[in-house]
Amino acid sequence: MDAQGLVCNSCAIRHRAVCGAMSDTELLELNRISNRRTFEAGQIIMADNEPSEFFANVISGVVKLTKTLCDGREQIVGLLFASDFVGRAYRPENQFSAEAATNTELCCIPRSRFERLLGKHPDLERRLFQHTLNELDCCRDWALLLGRKSAEEKVASFLTMIARRVPNIGCAHSDELKVTRFELPLTRADMADYLGLTIETVSRQITRLKTKGLIALDANREIVVPDIDKLSELAHIGPEAGA
Amino acid sequence: MDAQGLVCNSCAIRHRAVCGAMSDTELLELNRISNRRTFEAGQIIMADNEPSEFFANVISGVVKLTKTLCDGREQIVGLLFASDFVGRAYRPENQFSAEAATNTELCCIPRSRFERLLGKHPDLERRLFQHTLNELDCCRDWALLLGRKSAEEKVASFLTMIARRVPNIGCAHSDELKVTRFELPLTRADMADYLGLTIETVSRQITRLKTKGLIALDANREIVVPDIDKLSELAHIGPEAGA
DNA sequence: CGACATGTTGAACCTCATCAACCGACGTGG
DNA sequence: CCACGTCGGTTGATGAGGTTCAACATGTCG
């Protein structure tokens, strides 16, 4: 039974998440074995190379997947947003750790039960497969960014991606003027780890974009983008890439 | 019917490729709809953002997946070796182009027929899914490399990965002395595009490894690694990562 | 208030990119 | 047969883009 007594049926991410594959009756079954959990920013959800006993859907918040070298260098190899799936099917442990980047709400499902479900419902498995294919596409976009883009392009790419995937903050003129406004879900340190840069470089590039007039900061984490097209042009993002 | 009259049953990659999921009778079906094709080094197999009419298994050779920025910067976002799968299920086009890095032999299957097969054989789909999961793992390893490793570590990582995935060349002392010896399937330019470096840096790092005694060159493309453990130590590769 | 975390800015340094010259192998055509 | 161009690769000199180290600013919490 769901911890909060909520039913999957009314779940905010029901249609976009893997559960979108399931019929109402199947959802009842899923509902019985899933439970919501919250993680505070910084908490480890799944540890590197340790078996985890559950899978999860992200309901709200952002989860970062990180790899760490023995000498402490760190790289974020994936970001998960609402409706994304956490965990590695067919293998109990990941080769990276999953950590809450912000306060996060997850819908958790015990590993064994979910795998049984996968075996029974080909539609569910197919849906998860497609999710994985999309993740692979994103990862490859990111490889291009990490290997070939300048610091400025990296930061601009990151901001355009976040603008697309994070709920926008309404403001008076947002609709008429196409102003985009959102809260950064990551610290400068996390941004650096995601972009293959240092904190200082990220900070400098942000002030550079600011002086260029491409973005404005209402607070350290609150970004206003007057013209998202200009920003993404600077980012050298191909058609529909970036997330 | 297979072009060479070969049956899948006796295929060299039968057990490692996705077809490993299929029974003998199913293989007969697969055999009817598949055909072998060869591609010379440099030939495009699937073009960026263009629908391709077939999927394929790599039988021999190496295929590179590349993304190109509008200004010509290029990044290889994946390498495929024998038994790997080419193509994107559930979507006719890729967001990158697939190109033969060496002379390559592929086992091609028409897109529509293969997708019908996928629908009929959940085992096949599961197998392809697992293949995709592995590819995603590799891609994330590579993100760590691209984002956080030095040029020397990158080249060392690349060589250890290739040593593991490419058929080794036998030589007199290879067995007793644990000497690894293989042919590089990529030009320096391709290596640079894979590692997020320039040709010159790759070349310099190779000569550096040579003077350090970590590798030796019999020819430009023929690498001898006296002690693979030392090399992979320098590469800072975690447990079982790198491919 | 002080301690701590997050973020910005400055100066010096270093890795790697850039530009350029050069080498050897190979193929081609006069 | 040799001159020539091309391709893959190496090496050198130079400089720019990012890192590193350090100081400082701001905000939050006990």
PDB file of N, CA and C in Angstrom, chain B residues 109-203:
ATOM      1  N   ILE B 109      19.439  -6.708 -41.134  1.00  0.00           N
ATOM      2  CA  ILE B 109      18.065  -7.183 -41.085  1.00  0.00           C
ATOM      3  C   ILE B 109      17.143  -6.004 -41.359  1.00  0.00           C
ATOM      4  N   PRO B 110      16.225  -6.152 -42.311  1.00  0.00           N
ATOM      5  CA  PRO B 110      15.321  -5.046 -42.629  1.00  0.00           C
ATOM      6  C   PRO B 110      14.588  -4.570 -41.383  1.00  0.00           C
ATOM      7  N   ARG B 111      14.468  -3.267 -41.265  1.00  0.00           N
ATOM      8  CA  ARG B 111      13.887  -2.658 -40.066  1.00  0.00           C
ATOM      9  C   ARG B 111      12.516  -3.206 -39.711  1.00  0.00           C
ATOM     10  N   SER B 112      11.619  -3.195 -40.673  1.00  0.00           N
ATOM     11  CA  SER B 112      10.239  -3.580 -40.366  1.00  0.00           C
ATOM     12  C   SER B 112      10.162  -5.039 -39.915  1.00  0.00           C
ATOM     13  N   ARG B 113      10.929  -5.882 -40.594  1.00  0.00           N
ATOM     14  CA  ARG B 113      10.882  -7.299 -40.245  1.00  0.00           C
ATOM     15  C   ARG B 113      11.456  -7.544 -38.855  1.00  0.00           C
ATOM     16  N   PHE B 114      12.534  -6.837 -38.571  1.00  0.00           N
ATOM     17  CA  PHE B 114      13.140  -7.034 -37.255  1.00  0.00           C
ATOM     18  C   PHE B 114      12.197  -6.548 -36.157  1.00  0.00           C
ATOM     19  N   GLU B 115      11.516  -5.442 -36.418  1.00  0.00           N
ATOM     20  CA  GLU B 115      10.603  -4.934 -35.397  1.00  0.00           C
ATOM     21  C   GLU B 115       9.432  -5.885 -35.192  1.00  0.00           C
ATOM     22  N   ARG B 116       9.000  -6.527 -36.275  1.00  0.00           N
ATOM     23  CA  ARG B 116       7.951  -7.528 -36.129  1.00  0.00           C
ATOM     24  C   ARG B 116       8.462  -8.677 -35.262  1.00  0.00           C
ATOM     25  N   LEU B 117       9.696  -9.062 -35.519  1.00  0.00           N
ATOM     26  CA  LEU B 117      10.322 -10.131 -34.742  1.00  0.00           C
ATOM     27  C   LEU B 117      10.395  -9.757 -33.263  1.00  0.00           C
ATOM     28  N   LEU B 118      10.761  -8.504 -33.015  1.00  0.00           N
ATOM     29  CA  LEU B 118      10.849  -8.014 -31.637  1.00  0.00           C
ATOM     30  C   LEU B 118       9.511  -8.168 -30.926  1.00  0.00           C
ATOM     31  N   GLY B 119       8.443  -7.803 -31.652  1.00  0.00           N
ATOM     32  CA  GLY B 119       7.118  -7.896 -31.060  1.00  0.00           C
ATOM     33  C   GLY B 119       6.753  -9.329 -30.721  1.00  0.00           C
ATOM     34  N   LYS B 120       7.224 -10.266 -31.554  1.00  0.00           N
ATOM     35  CA  LYS B 120       6.836 -11.665 -31.365  1.00  0.00           C
ATOM     36  C   LYS B 120       7.675 -12.385 -30.316  1.00  0.00           C
ATOM     37  N   HIS B 121       8.932 -11.950 -30.157  1.00  0.00           N
ATOM     38  CA  HIS B 121       9.845 -12.689 -29.279  1.00  0.00           C
ATOM     39  C   HIS B 121      10.345 -11.824 -28.127  1.00  0.00           C
ATOM     40  N   PRO B 122       9.655 -11.888 -27.012  1.00  0.00           N
ATOM     41  CA  PRO B 122      10.051 -11.088 -25.853  1.00  0.00           C
ATOM     42  C   PRO B 122      11.503 -11.352 -25.438  1.00  0.00           C
ATOM     43  N   ASP B 123      11.967 -12.584 -25.645  1.00  0.00           N
ATOM     44  CA  ASP B 123      13.347 -12.899 -25.276  1.00  0.00           C
ATOM     45  C   ASP B 123      14.327 -12.070 -26.089  1.00  0.00           C
ATOM     46  N   LEU B 124      14.010 -11.941 -27.359  1.00  0.00           N
ATOM     47  CA  LEU B 124      14.874 -11.151 -28.236  1.00  0.00           C
ATOM     48  C   LEU B 124      14.891  -9.700 -27.783  1.00  0.00           C
ATOM     49  N   GLU B 125      13.719  -9.195 -27.461  1.00  0.00           N
ATOM     50  CA  GLU B 125      13.634  -7.811 -27.016  1.00  0.00           C
ATOM     51  C   GLU B 125      14.407  -7.617 -25.715  1.00  0.00           C
ATOM     52  N   ARG B 126      14.289  -8.573 -24.828  1.00  0.00           N
ATOM     53  CA  ARG B 126      14.997  -8.470 -23.549  1.00  0.00           C
ATOM     54  C   ARG B 126      16.501  -8.447 -23.783  1.00  0.00           C
ATOM     55  N   ARG B 127      16.922  -9.289 -24.681  1.00  0.00           N
ATOM     56  CA  ARG B 127      18.342  -9.358 -24.996  1.00  0.00           C
ATOM     57  C   ARG B 127      18.850  -8.020 -25.546  1.00  0.00           C
ATOM     58  N   LEU B 128      18.067  -7.450 -26.429  1.00  0.00           N
ATOM     59  CA  LEU B 128      18.434  -6.158 -27.007  1.00  0.00           C
ATOM     60  C   LEU B 128      18.442  -5.087 -25.922  1.00  0.00           C
ATOM     61  N   PHE B 129      17.498  -5.184 -25.023  1.00  0.00           N
ATOM     62  CA  PHE B 129      17.413  -4.275 -23.891  1.00  0.00           C
ATOM     63  C   PHE B 129      18.699  -4.352 -23.063  1.00  0.00           C
ATOM     64  N   GLN B 130      19.125  -5.566 -22.777  1.00  0.00           N
ATOM     65  CA  GLN B 130      20.339  -5.727 -21.974  1.00  0.00           C
ATOM     66  C   GLN B 130      21.563  -5.190 -22.704  1.00  0.00           C
ATOM     67  N   HIS B 131      21.590  -5.411 -24.000  1.00  0.00           N
ATOM     68  CA  HIS B 131      22.647  -4.834 -24.819  1.00  0.00           C
ATOM     69  C   HIS B 131      22.675  -3.315 -24.649  1.00  0.00           C
ATOM     70  N   THR B 132      21.491  -2.726 -24.685  1.00  0.00           N
ATOM     71  CA  THR B 132      21.383  -1.272 -24.565  1.00  0.00           C
ATOM     72  C   THR B 132      21.846  -0.794 -23.194  1.00  0.00           C
ATOM     73  N   LEU B 133      21.482  -1.552 -22.170  1.00  0.00           N
ATOM     74  CA  LEU B 133      21.917  -1.198 -20.820  1.00  0.00           C
ATOM     75  C   LEU B 133      23.441  -1.207 -20.724  1.00  0.00           C
ATOM     76  N   ASN B 134      24.053  -2.202 -21.339  1.00  0.00           N
ATOM     77  CA  ASN B 134      25.517  -2.254 -21.327  1.00  0.00           C
ATOM     78  C   ASN B 134      26.109  -1.060 -22.058  1.00  0.00           C
ATOM     79  N   GLU B 135      25.491  -0.718 -23.167  1.00  0.00           N
ATOM     80  CA  GLU B 135      25.978   0.420 -23.927  1.00  0.00           C
ATOM     81  C   GLU B 135      25.883   1.696 -23.101  1.00  0.00           C
ATOM     82  N   LEU B 136      24.796   1.814 -22.357  1.00  0.00           N
ATOM     83  CA  LEU B 136      24.624   2.984 -21.503  1.00  0.00           C
ATOM     84  C   LEU B 136      25.707   3.025 -20.427  1.00  0.00           C
ATOM     85  N   ASP B 137      26.016   1.877 -19.855  1.00  0.00           N
ATOM     86  CA  ASP B 137      27.095   1.813 -18.867  1.00  0.00           C
ATOM     87  C   ASP B 137      28.411   2.291 -19.474  1.00  0.00           C
ATOM     88  N   CYS B 138      28.693   1.805 -20.664  1.00  0.00           N
ATOM     89  CA  CYS B 138      29.930   2.199 -21.347  1.00  0.00           C
ATOM     90  C   CYS B 138      29.961   3.696 -21.592  1.00  0.00           C
ATOM     91  N   CYS B 139      28.828   4.218 -22.039  1.00  0.00           N
ATOM     92  CA  CYS B 139      28.738   5.635 -22.366  1.00  0.00           C
ATOM     93  C   CYS B 139      29.016   6.475 -21.130  1.00  0.00           C
ATOM     94  N   ARG B 140      28.551   6.003 -19.985  1.00  0.00           N
ATOM     95  CA  ARG B 140      28.767   6.746 -18.739  1.00  0.00           C
ATOM     96  C   ARG B 140      30.212   6.656 -18.297  1.00  0.00           C
ATOM     97  N   ASP B 141      30.813   5.508 -18.491  1.00  0.00           N
ATOM     98  CA  ASP B 141      32.251   5.415 -18.236  1.00  0.00           C
ATOM     99  C   ASP B 141      32.988   6.436 -19.087  1.00  0.00           C
ATOM    100  N   TRP B 142      32.548   6.549 -20.318  1.00  0.00           N
ATOM    101  CA  TRP B 142      33.232   7.458 -21.225  1.00  0.00           C
ATOM    102  C   TRP B 142      33.022   8.911 -20.828  1.00  0.00           C
ATOM    103  N   ALA B 143      31.848   9.203 -20.281  1.00  0.00           N
ATOM    104  CA  ALA B 143      31.595  10.566 -19.810  1.00  0.00           C
ATOM    105  C   ALA B 143      32.592  10.931 -18.710  1.00  0.00           C
ATOM    106  N   LEU B 144      32.865   9.983 -17.843  1.00  0.00           N
ATOM    107  CA  LEU B 144      33.859  10.218 -16.790  1.00  0.00           C
ATOM    108  C   LEU B 144      35.213  10.514 -17.410  1.00  0.00           C
ATOM    109  N   LEU B 145      35.560   9.713 -18.400  1.00  0.00           N
ATOM    110  CA  LEU B 145      36.833   9.924 -19.095  1.00  0.00           C
ATOM    111  C   LEU B 145      36.899  11.291 -19.752  1.00  0.00           C
ATOM    112  N   LEU B 146      35.850  11.627 -20.485  1.00  0.00           N
ATOM    113  CA  LEU B 146      35.854  12.892 -21.229  1.00  0.00           C
ATOM    114  C   LEU B 146      35.869  14.094 -20.292  1.00  0.00           C
ATOM    115  N   GLY B 147      35.154  13.978 -19.189  1.00  0.00           N
ATOM    116  CA  GLY B 147      35.016  15.120 -18.317  1.00  0.00           C
ATOM    117  C   GLY B 147      36.158  15.312 -17.352  1.00  0.00           C
ATOM    118  N   ARG B 148      36.787  14.224 -16.932  1.00  0.00           N
ATOM    119  CA  ARG B 148      37.684  14.327 -15.794  1.00  0.00           C
ATOM    120  C   ARG B 148      39.093  13.792 -15.981  1.00  0.00           C
ATOM    121  N   LYS B 149      39.369  13.124 -17.082  1.00  0.00           N
ATOM    122  CA  LYS B 149      40.696  12.521 -17.195  1.00  0.00           C
ATOM    123  C   LYS B 149      41.659  13.375 -18.007  1.00  0.00           C
ATOM    124  N   SER B 150      42.935  13.278 -17.692  1.00  0.00           N
ATOM    125  CA  SER B 150      43.977  13.984 -18.429  1.00  0.00           C
ATOM    126  C   SER B 150      44.232  13.275 -19.752  1.00  0.00           C
ATOM    127  N   ALA B 151      44.939  13.960 -20.633  1.00  0.00           N
ATOM    128  CA  ALA B 151      45.227  13.385 -21.943  1.00  0.00           C
ATOM    129  C   ALA B 151      45.929  12.035 -21.795  1.00  0.00           C
ATOM    130  N   GLU B 152      46.894  11.963 -20.898  1.00  0.00           N
ATOM    131  CA  GLU B 152      47.617  10.705 -20.713  1.00  0.00           C
ATOM    132  C   GLU B 152      46.681   9.602 -20.245  1.00  0.00           C
ATOM    133  N   GLU B 153      45.844   9.903 -19.265  1.00  0.00           N
ATOM    134  CA  GLU B 153      44.889   8.912 -18.777  1.00  0.00           C
ATOM    135  C   GLU B 153      43.917   8.503 -19.883  1.00  0.00           C
ATOM    136  N   LYS B 154      43.505   9.465 -20.687  1.00  0.00           N
ATOM    137  CA  LYS B 154      42.585   9.146 -21.767  1.00  0.00           C
ATOM    138  C   LYS B 154      43.194   8.140 -22.730  1.00  0.00           C
ATOM    139  N   VAL B 155      44.402   8.405 -23.172  1.00  0.00           N
ATOM    140  CA  VAL B 155      45.034   7.506 -24.135  1.00  0.00           C
ATOM    141  C   VAL B 155      45.275   6.135 -23.508  1.00  0.00           C
ATOM    142  N   ALA B 156      45.729   6.130 -22.260  1.00  0.00           N
ATOM    143  CA  ALA B 156      45.956   4.852 -21.579  1.00  0.00           C
ATOM    144  C   ALA B 156      44.645   4.085 -21.427  1.00  0.00           C
ATOM    145  N   SER B 157      43.586   4.782 -21.077  1.00  0.00           N
ATOM    146  CA  SER B 157      42.278   4.138 -20.953  1.00  0.00           C
ATOM    147  C   SER B 157      41.848   3.538 -22.286  1.00  0.00           C
ATOM    148  N   PHE B 158      42.033   4.318 -23.329  1.00  0.00           N
ATOM    149  CA  PHE B 158      41.635   3.854 -24.658  1.00  0.00           C
ATOM    150  C   PHE B 158      42.385   2.574 -25.033  1.00  0.00           C
ATOM    151  N   LEU B 159      43.686   2.584 -24.818  1.00  0.00           N
ATOM    152  CA  LEU B 159      44.479   1.412 -25.198  1.00  0.00           C
ATOM    153  C   LEU B 159      44.075   0.181 -24.393  1.00  0.00           C
ATOM    154  N   THR B 160      43.815   0.338 -23.099  1.00  0.00           N
ATOM    155  CA  THR B 160      43.387  -0.822 -22.315  1.00  0.00           C
ATOM    156  C   THR B 160      42.040  -1.334 -22.796  1.00  0.00           C
ATOM    157  N   MET B 161      41.143  -0.417 -23.128  1.00  0.00           N
ATOM    158  CA  MET B 161      39.843  -0.848 -23.627  1.00  0.00           C
ATOM    159  C   MET B 161      39.997  -1.617 -24.937  1.00  0.00           C
ATOM    160  N   ILE B 162      40.764  -1.062 -25.857  1.00  0.00           N
ATOM    161  CA  ILE B 162      40.961  -1.729 -27.141  1.00  0.00           C
ATOM    162  C   ILE B 162      41.607  -3.096 -26.957  1.00  0.00           C
ATOM    163  N   ALA B 163      42.588  -3.151 -26.079  1.00  0.00           N
ATOM    164  CA  ALA B 163      43.265  -4.430 -25.829  1.00  0.00           C
ATOM    165  C   ALA B 163      42.259  -5.500 -25.418  1.00  0.00           C
ATOM    166  N   ARG B 164      41.225  -5.093 -24.693  1.00  0.00           N
ATOM    167  CA  ARG B 164      40.235  -6.047 -24.207  1.00  0.00           C
ATOM    168  C   ARG B 164      39.247  -6.452 -25.289  1.00  0.00           C
ATOM    169  N   ARG B 165      38.971  -5.541 -26.222  1.00  0.00           N
ATOM    170  CA  ARG B 165      37.860  -5.814 -27.127  1.00  0.00           C
ATOM    171  C   ARG B 165      38.275  -6.216 -28.532  1.00  0.00           C
ATOM    172  N   VAL B 166      39.532  -6.124 -28.828  1.00  0.00           N
ATOM    173  CA  VAL B 166      39.992  -6.418 -30.184  1.00  0.00           C
ATOM    174  C   VAL B 166      40.776  -7.734 -30.163  1.00  0.00           C
ATOM    175  N   PRO B 167      40.655  -8.526 -31.201  1.00  0.00           N
ATOM    176  CA  PRO B 167      41.396  -9.791 -31.204  1.00  0.00           C
ATOM    177  C   PRO B 167      42.900  -9.541 -31.090  1.00  0.00           C
ATOM    178  N   ASN B 168      43.543 -10.232 -30.183  1.00  0.00           N
ATOM    179  CA  ASN B 168      44.978 -10.041 -29.989  1.00  0.00           C
ATOM    180  C   ASN B 168      45.780 -10.778 -31.051  1.00  0.00           C
ATOM    181  N   ILE B 169      46.929 -10.215 -31.373  1.00  0.00           N
ATOM    182  CA  ILE B 169      47.826 -10.841 -32.323  1.00  0.00           C
ATOM    183  C   ILE B 169      48.759 -11.750 -31.543  1.00  0.00           C
ATOM    184  N   GLY B 170      48.808 -12.980 -31.948  1.00  0.00           N
ATOM    185  CA  GLY B 170      49.703 -13.898 -31.257  1.00  0.00           C
ATOM    186  C   GLY B 170      51.154 -13.525 -31.532  1.00  0.00           C
ATOM    187  N   CYS B 171      52.048 -13.809 -30.612  1.00  0.00           N
ATOM    188  CA  CYS B 171      53.481 -13.705 -30.860  1.00  0.00           C
ATOM    189  C   CYS B 171      54.178 -14.670 -29.932  1.00  0.00           C
ATOM    190  N   ALA B 172      55.398 -14.967 -30.253  1.00  0.00           N
ATOM    191  CA  ALA B 172      56.148 -16.031 -29.598  1.00  0.00           C
ATOM    192  C   ALA B 172      55.956 -16.060 -28.068  1.00  0.00           C
ATOM    193  N   HIS B 173      56.171 -14.933 -27.447  1.00  0.00           N
ATOM    194  CA  HIS B 173      56.202 -14.926 -25.989  1.00  0.00           C
ATOM    195  C   HIS B 173      54.878 -14.526 -25.355  1.00  0.00           C
ATOM    196  N   SER B 174      53.870 -14.330 -26.176  1.00  0.00           N
ATOM    197  CA  SER B 174      52.642 -13.725 -25.667  1.00  0.00           C
ATOM    198  C   SER B 174      52.049 -14.504 -24.497  1.00  0.00           C
ATOM    199  N   ASP B 175      52.106 -15.833 -24.545  1.00  0.00           N
ATOM    200  CA  ASP B 175      51.435 -16.588 -23.510  1.00  0.00           C
ATOM    201  C   ASP B 175      52.192 -16.568 -22.191  1.00  0.00           C
ATOM    202  N   GLU B 176      53.473 -16.869 -22.273  1.00  0.00           N
ATOM    203  CA  GLU B 176      54.236 -16.985 -21.037  1.00  0.00           C
ATOM    204  C   GLU B 176      54.366 -15.635 -20.323  1.00  0.00           C
ATOM    205  N   LEU B 177      54.601 -14.603 -21.098  1.00  0.00           N
ATOM    206  CA  LEU B 177      54.958 -13.327 -20.472  1.00  0.00           C
ATOM    207  C   LEU B 177      53.784 -12.355 -20.312  1.00  0.00           C
ATOM    208  N   LYS B 178      52.599 -12.787 -20.615  1.00  0.00           N
ATOM    209  CA  LYS B 178      51.428 -11.916 -20.496  1.00  0.00           C
ATOM    210  C   LYS B 178      51.553 -10.654 -21.348  1.00  0.00           C
ATOM    211  N   VAL B 179      52.300 -10.743 -22.437  1.00  0.00           N
ATOM    212  CA  VAL B 179      52.407  -9.601 -23.328  1.00  0.00           C
ATOM    213  C   VAL B 179      51.135  -9.490 -24.152  1.00  0.00           C
ATOM    214  N   THR B 180      50.578  -8.292 -24.219  1.00  0.00           N
ATOM    215  CA  THR B 180      49.403  -8.066 -25.049  1.00  0.00           C
ATOM    216  C   THR B 180      49.851  -7.376 -26.322  1.00  0.00           C
ATOM    217  N   ARG B 181      49.282  -7.812 -27.420  1.00  0.00           N
ATOM    218  CA  ARG B 181      49.695  -7.272 -28.706  1.00  0.00           C
ATOM    219  C   ARG B 181      48.495  -7.226 -29.625  1.00  0.00           C
ATOM    220  N   PHE B 182      48.238  -6.063 -30.222  1.00  0.00           N
ATOM    221  CA  PHE B 182      47.031  -5.940 -31.030  1.00  0.00           C
ATOM    222  C   PHE B 182      47.191  -4.829 -32.052  1.00  0.00           C
ATOM    223  N   GLU B 183      46.255  -4.801 -32.974  1.00  0.00           N
ATOM    224  CA  GLU B 183      46.276  -3.756 -33.989  1.00  0.00           C
ATOM    225  C   GLU B 183      45.225  -2.706 -33.669  1.00  0.00           C
ATOM    226  N   LEU B 184      45.635  -1.462 -33.706  1.00  0.00           N
ATOM    227  CA  LEU B 184      44.699  -0.368 -33.453  1.00  0.00           C
ATOM    228  C   LEU B 184      43.687  -0.283 -34.591  1.00  0.00           C
ATOM    229  N   PRO B 185      42.404  -0.331 -34.293  1.00  0.00           N
ATOM    230  CA  PRO B 185      41.413  -0.255 -35.362  1.00  0.00           C
ATOM    231  C   PRO B 185      41.122   1.184 -35.786  1.00  0.00           C
ATOM    232  N   LEU B 186      41.725   2.153 -35.135  1.00  0.00           N
ATOM    233  CA  LEU B 186      41.403   3.559 -35.400  1.00  0.00           C
ATOM    234  C   LEU B 186      42.644   4.353 -35.810  1.00  0.00           C
ATOM    235  N   THR B 187      42.419   5.337 -36.657  1.00  0.00           N
ATOM    236  CA  THR B 187      43.491   6.280 -36.977  1.00  0.00           C
ATOM    237  C   THR B 187      43.694   7.208 -35.780  1.00  0.00           C
ATOM    238  N   ARG B 188      44.783   7.961 -35.812  1.00  0.00           N
ATOM    239  CA  ARG B 188      45.007   8.938 -34.742  1.00  0.00           C
ATOM    240  C   ARG B 188      43.868   9.950 -34.700  1.00  0.00           C
ATOM    241  N   ALA B 189      43.359  10.291 -35.884  1.00  0.00           N
ATOM    242  CA  ALA B 189      42.261  11.262 -35.948  1.00  0.00           C
ATOM    243  C   ALA B 189      41.019  10.710 -35.243  1.00  0.00           C
ATOM    244  N   ASP B 190      40.720   9.439 -35.482  1.00  0.00           N
ATOM    245  CA  ASP B 190      39.566   8.837 -34.825  1.00  0.00           C
ATOM    246  C   ASP B 190      39.785   8.752 -33.318  1.00  0.00           C
ATOM    247  N   MET B 191      40.993   8.376 -32.923  1.00  0.00           N
ATOM    248  CA  MET B 191      41.288   8.326 -31.489  1.00  0.00           C
ATOM    249  C   MET B 191      41.036   9.691 -30.864  1.00  0.00           C
ATOM    250  N   ALA B 192      41.521  10.726 -31.529  1.00  0.00           N
ATOM    251  CA  ALA B 192      41.327  12.087 -31.016  1.00  0.00           C
ATOM    252  C   ALA B 192      39.838  12.395 -30.880  1.00  0.00           C
ATOM    253  N   ASP B 193      39.064  12.026 -31.897  1.00  0.00           N
ATOM    254  CA  ASP B 193      37.627  12.300 -31.857  1.00  0.00           C
ATOM    255  C   ASP B 193      36.929  11.482 -30.786  1.00  0.00           C
ATOM    256  N   TYR B 194      37.476  10.357 -30.464  1.00  0.00           N
ATOM    257  CA  TYR B 194      36.869   9.532 -29.419  1.00  0.00           C
ATOM    258  C   TYR B 194      37.234  10.063 -28.035  1.00  0.00           C
ATOM    259  N   LEU B 195      38.424  10.607 -27.899  1.00  0.00           N
ATOM    260  CA  LEU B 195      38.940  10.995 -26.581  1.00  0.00           C
ATOM    261  C   LEU B 195      38.747  12.474 -26.272  1.00  0.00           C
ATOM    262  N   GLY B 196      38.183  13.201 -27.219  1.00  0.00           N
ATOM    263  CA  GLY B 196      38.030  14.638 -26.984  1.00  0.00           C
ATOM    264  C   GLY B 196      39.352  15.359 -26.966  1.00  0.00           C
ATOM    265  N   LEU B 197      40.267  14.955 -27.843  1.00  0.00           N
ATOM    266  CA  LEU B 197      41.597  15.574 -27.922  1.00  0.00           C
ATOM    267  C   LEU B 197      41.871  15.954 -29.371  1.00  0.00           C
ATOM    268  N   THR B 198      43.091  16.433 -29.636  1.00  0.00           N
ATOM    269  CA  THR B 198      43.501  16.668 -31.014  1.00  0.00           C
ATOM    270  C   THR B 198      44.453  15.550 -31.436  1.00  0.00           C
ATOM    271  N   ILE B 199      44.614  15.429 -32.749  1.00  0.00           N
ATOM    272  CA  ILE B 199      45.538  14.435 -33.284  1.00  0.00           C
ATOM    273  C   ILE B 199      46.911  14.567 -32.644  1.00  0.00           C
ATOM    274  N   GLU B 200      47.373  15.812 -32.574  1.00  0.00           N
ATOM    275  CA  GLU B 200      48.731  16.045 -32.083  1.00  0.00           C
ATOM    276  C   GLU B 200      48.900  15.578 -30.641  1.00  0.00           C
ATOM    277  N   THR B 201      47.919  15.873 -29.831  1.00  0.00           N
ATOM    278  CA  THR B 201      48.027  15.467 -28.425  1.00  0.00           C
ATOM    279  C   THR B 201      48.050  13.945 -28.307  1.00  0.00           C
ATOM    280  N   VAL B 202      47.197  13.288 -29.079  1.00  0.00           N
ATOM    281  CA  VAL B 202      47.187  11.826 -29.056  1.00  0.00           C
ATOM    282  C   VAL B 202      48.566  11.299 -29.441  1.00  0.00           C
ATOM    283  N   SER B 203      49.093  11.836 -30.515  1.00  0.00           N
ATOM    284  CA  SER B 203      50.400  11.376 -30.985  1.00  0.00           C
ATOM    285  C   SER B 203      51.463  11.576 -29.903  1.00  0.00           C
TER     286      SER B 203
END
